[in-house]
GROMACS .gro file of C-alpha atoms in nm:
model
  145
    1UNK     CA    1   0.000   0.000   0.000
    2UNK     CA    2   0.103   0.343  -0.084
    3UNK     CA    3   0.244   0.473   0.232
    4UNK     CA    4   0.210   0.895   0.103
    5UNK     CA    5  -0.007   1.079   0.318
    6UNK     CA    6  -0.290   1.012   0.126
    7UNK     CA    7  -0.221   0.628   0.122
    8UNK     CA    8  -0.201   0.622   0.514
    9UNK     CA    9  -0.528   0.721   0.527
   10UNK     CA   10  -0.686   0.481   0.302
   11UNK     CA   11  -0.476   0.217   0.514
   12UNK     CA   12  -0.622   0.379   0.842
   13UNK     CA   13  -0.978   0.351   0.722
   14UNK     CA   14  -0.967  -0.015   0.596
   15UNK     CA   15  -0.815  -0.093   0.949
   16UNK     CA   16  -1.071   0.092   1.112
   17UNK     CA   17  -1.367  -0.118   0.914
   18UNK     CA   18  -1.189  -0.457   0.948
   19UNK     CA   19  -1.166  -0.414   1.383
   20UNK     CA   20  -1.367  -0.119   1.447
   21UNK     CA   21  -1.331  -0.235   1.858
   22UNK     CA   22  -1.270  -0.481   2.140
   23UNK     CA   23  -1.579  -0.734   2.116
   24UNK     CA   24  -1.578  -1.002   2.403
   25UNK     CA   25  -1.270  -1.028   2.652
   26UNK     CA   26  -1.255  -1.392   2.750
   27UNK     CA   27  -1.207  -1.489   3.134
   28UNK     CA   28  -1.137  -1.841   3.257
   29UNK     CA   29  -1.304  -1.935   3.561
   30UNK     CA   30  -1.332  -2.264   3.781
   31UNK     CA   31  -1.716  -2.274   3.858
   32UNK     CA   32  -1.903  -2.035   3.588
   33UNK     CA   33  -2.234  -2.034   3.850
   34UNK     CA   34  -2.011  -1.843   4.164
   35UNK     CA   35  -1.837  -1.599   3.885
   36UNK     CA   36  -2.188  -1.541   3.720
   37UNK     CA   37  -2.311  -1.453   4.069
   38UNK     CA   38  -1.996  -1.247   4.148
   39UNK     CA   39  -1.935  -1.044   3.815
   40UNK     CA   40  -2.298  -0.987   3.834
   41UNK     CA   41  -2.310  -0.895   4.204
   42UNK     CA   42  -2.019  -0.685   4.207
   43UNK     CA   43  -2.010  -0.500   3.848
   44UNK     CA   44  -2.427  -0.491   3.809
   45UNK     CA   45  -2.347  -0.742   3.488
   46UNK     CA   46  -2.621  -0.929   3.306
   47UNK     CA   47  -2.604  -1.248   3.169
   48UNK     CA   48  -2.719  -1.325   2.827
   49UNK     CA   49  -2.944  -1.560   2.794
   50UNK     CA   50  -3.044  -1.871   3.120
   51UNK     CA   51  -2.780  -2.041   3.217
   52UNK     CA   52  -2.860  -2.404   3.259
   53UNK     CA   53  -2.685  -2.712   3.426
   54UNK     CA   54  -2.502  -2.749   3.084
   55UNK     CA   55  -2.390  -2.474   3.061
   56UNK     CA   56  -2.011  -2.417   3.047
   57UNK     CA   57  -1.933  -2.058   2.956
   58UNK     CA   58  -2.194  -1.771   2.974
   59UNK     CA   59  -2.153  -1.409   2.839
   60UNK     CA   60  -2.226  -1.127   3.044
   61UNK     CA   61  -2.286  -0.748   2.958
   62UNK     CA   62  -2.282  -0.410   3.126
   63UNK     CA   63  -2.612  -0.252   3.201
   64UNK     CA   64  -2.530   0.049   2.979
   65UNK     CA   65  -2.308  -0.112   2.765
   66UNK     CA   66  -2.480  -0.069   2.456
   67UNK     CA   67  -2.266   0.211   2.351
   68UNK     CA   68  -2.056   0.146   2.089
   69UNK     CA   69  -1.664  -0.022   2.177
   70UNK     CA   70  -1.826  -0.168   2.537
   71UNK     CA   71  -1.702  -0.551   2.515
   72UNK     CA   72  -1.891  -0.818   2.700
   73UNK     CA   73  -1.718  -1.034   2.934
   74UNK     CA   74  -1.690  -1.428   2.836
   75UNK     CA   75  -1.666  -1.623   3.103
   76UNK     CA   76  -1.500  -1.991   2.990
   77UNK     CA   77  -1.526  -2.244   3.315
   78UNK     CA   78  -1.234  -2.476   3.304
   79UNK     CA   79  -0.970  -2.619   3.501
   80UNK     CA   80  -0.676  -2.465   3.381
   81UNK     CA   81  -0.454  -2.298   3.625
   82UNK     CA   82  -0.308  -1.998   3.388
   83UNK     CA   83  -0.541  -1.651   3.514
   84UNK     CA   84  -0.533  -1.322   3.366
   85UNK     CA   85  -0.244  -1.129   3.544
   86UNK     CA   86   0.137  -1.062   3.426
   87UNK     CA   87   0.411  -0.924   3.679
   88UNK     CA   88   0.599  -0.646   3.505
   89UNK     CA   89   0.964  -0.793   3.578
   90UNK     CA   90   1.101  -0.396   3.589
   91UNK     CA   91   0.921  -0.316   3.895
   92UNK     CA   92   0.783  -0.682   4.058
   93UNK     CA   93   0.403  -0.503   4.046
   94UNK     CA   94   0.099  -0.748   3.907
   95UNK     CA   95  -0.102  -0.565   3.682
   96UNK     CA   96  -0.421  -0.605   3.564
   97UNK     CA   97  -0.540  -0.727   3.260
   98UNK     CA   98  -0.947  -0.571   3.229
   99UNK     CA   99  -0.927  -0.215   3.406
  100UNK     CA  100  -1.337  -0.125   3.457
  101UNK     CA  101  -1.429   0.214   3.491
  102UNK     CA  102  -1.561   0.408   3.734
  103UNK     CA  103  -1.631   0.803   3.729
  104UNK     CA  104  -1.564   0.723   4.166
  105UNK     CA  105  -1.278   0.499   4.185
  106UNK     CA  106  -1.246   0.559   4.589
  107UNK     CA  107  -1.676   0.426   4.620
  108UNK     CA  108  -1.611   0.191   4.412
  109UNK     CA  109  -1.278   0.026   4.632
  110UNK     CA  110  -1.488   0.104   4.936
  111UNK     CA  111  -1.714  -0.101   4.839
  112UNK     CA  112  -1.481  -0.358   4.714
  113UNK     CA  113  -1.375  -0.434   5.052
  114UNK     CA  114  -1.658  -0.406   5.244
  115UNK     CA  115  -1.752  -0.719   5.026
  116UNK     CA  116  -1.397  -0.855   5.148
  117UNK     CA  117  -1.227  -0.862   4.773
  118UNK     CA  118  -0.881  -0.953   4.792
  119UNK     CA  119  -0.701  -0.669   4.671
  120UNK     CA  120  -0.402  -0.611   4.459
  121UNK     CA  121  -0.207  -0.277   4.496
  122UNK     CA  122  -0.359   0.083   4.513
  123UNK     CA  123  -0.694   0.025   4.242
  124UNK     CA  124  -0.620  -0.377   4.175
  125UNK     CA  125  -0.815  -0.648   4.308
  126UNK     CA  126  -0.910  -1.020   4.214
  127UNK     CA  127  -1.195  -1.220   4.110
  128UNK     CA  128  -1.259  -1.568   4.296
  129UNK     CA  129  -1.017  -1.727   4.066
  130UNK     CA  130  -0.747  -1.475   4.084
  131UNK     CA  131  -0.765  -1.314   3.771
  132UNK     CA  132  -0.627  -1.010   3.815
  133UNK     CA  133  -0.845  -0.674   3.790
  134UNK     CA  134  -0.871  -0.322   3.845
  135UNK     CA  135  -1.075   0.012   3.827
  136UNK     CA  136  -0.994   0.310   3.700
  137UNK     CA  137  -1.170   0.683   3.610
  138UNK     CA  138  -0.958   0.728   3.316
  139UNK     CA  139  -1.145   0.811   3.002
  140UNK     CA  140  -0.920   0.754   2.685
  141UNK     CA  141  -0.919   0.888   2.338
  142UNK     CA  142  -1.271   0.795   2.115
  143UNK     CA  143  -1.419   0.664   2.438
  144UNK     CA  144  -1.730   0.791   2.619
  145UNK     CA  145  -1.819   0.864   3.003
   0.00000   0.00000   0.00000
């Protein structure tokens, strides 16, 4: 592809149509009924769809998050060990992996740990399985309040 100013932009644009946003971000999870009831509980998720007792993964949505670039949450029960976290190896700090937003981060870690959410740093905390989570207020470029 031409890469003149005017080529860029054509390149941009196809990009753009081809993965437009972040769809589903896929969490593995060791009993999907007690991380249904959490994600729900704690984030005010929905589930799509009824679960029932064959179920193995379920997909779960933000009330609200109908605006465009909000993915849903897949949550994929299995047995494997691996969780969503990485240790930058610079500084020895977990990080997070999903970072949900909140326009009150300090109500939001309140309330947290009043629900006794093993936390992870200053804004990081786990699920039940240890997948490694946060919240943030940040608002980033092309994204909405």
């Amino acid at each position: 592809m031409n890469h003149d100013g005017f080529g860029q932009i054509i390149e941009r644009e196809v990009l753009r149509a081809i993965v437009p946003r972040i769809a589903t971000i896929e969490i593995p999870v060791s009993d999907l009924r007690k991380a249904i009831a959490w994600y729900t509980e704690t984030f005010g998720m929905k589930v799509l769809g009824e679960p029932d007792e064959d179920w193995e993964a379920a997909m779960l949505y933000l009330d609200g998050g109908e605006r465009l670039g909000v993915p849903n949450l897949y949550l994929v029960e299995n047995q494997d060990e691996q969780r969503l976290a990485f240790t930058n190896t610079y500084t020895d700090v977990t990080h997070s992996v999903i970072d949900f937003y909140s326009a009150n981060v300090e109500e939001m870690l309140i309330g947290l740990r009043s629900r006794i959410v093993m936390m992870n740093g200053v804004s990081g905390f786990f699920d039940p399985d240890g997948n490694s989570l946060a919240v943030c207020s940040a608002v980033h470029y092309g994204q909405v309040k």
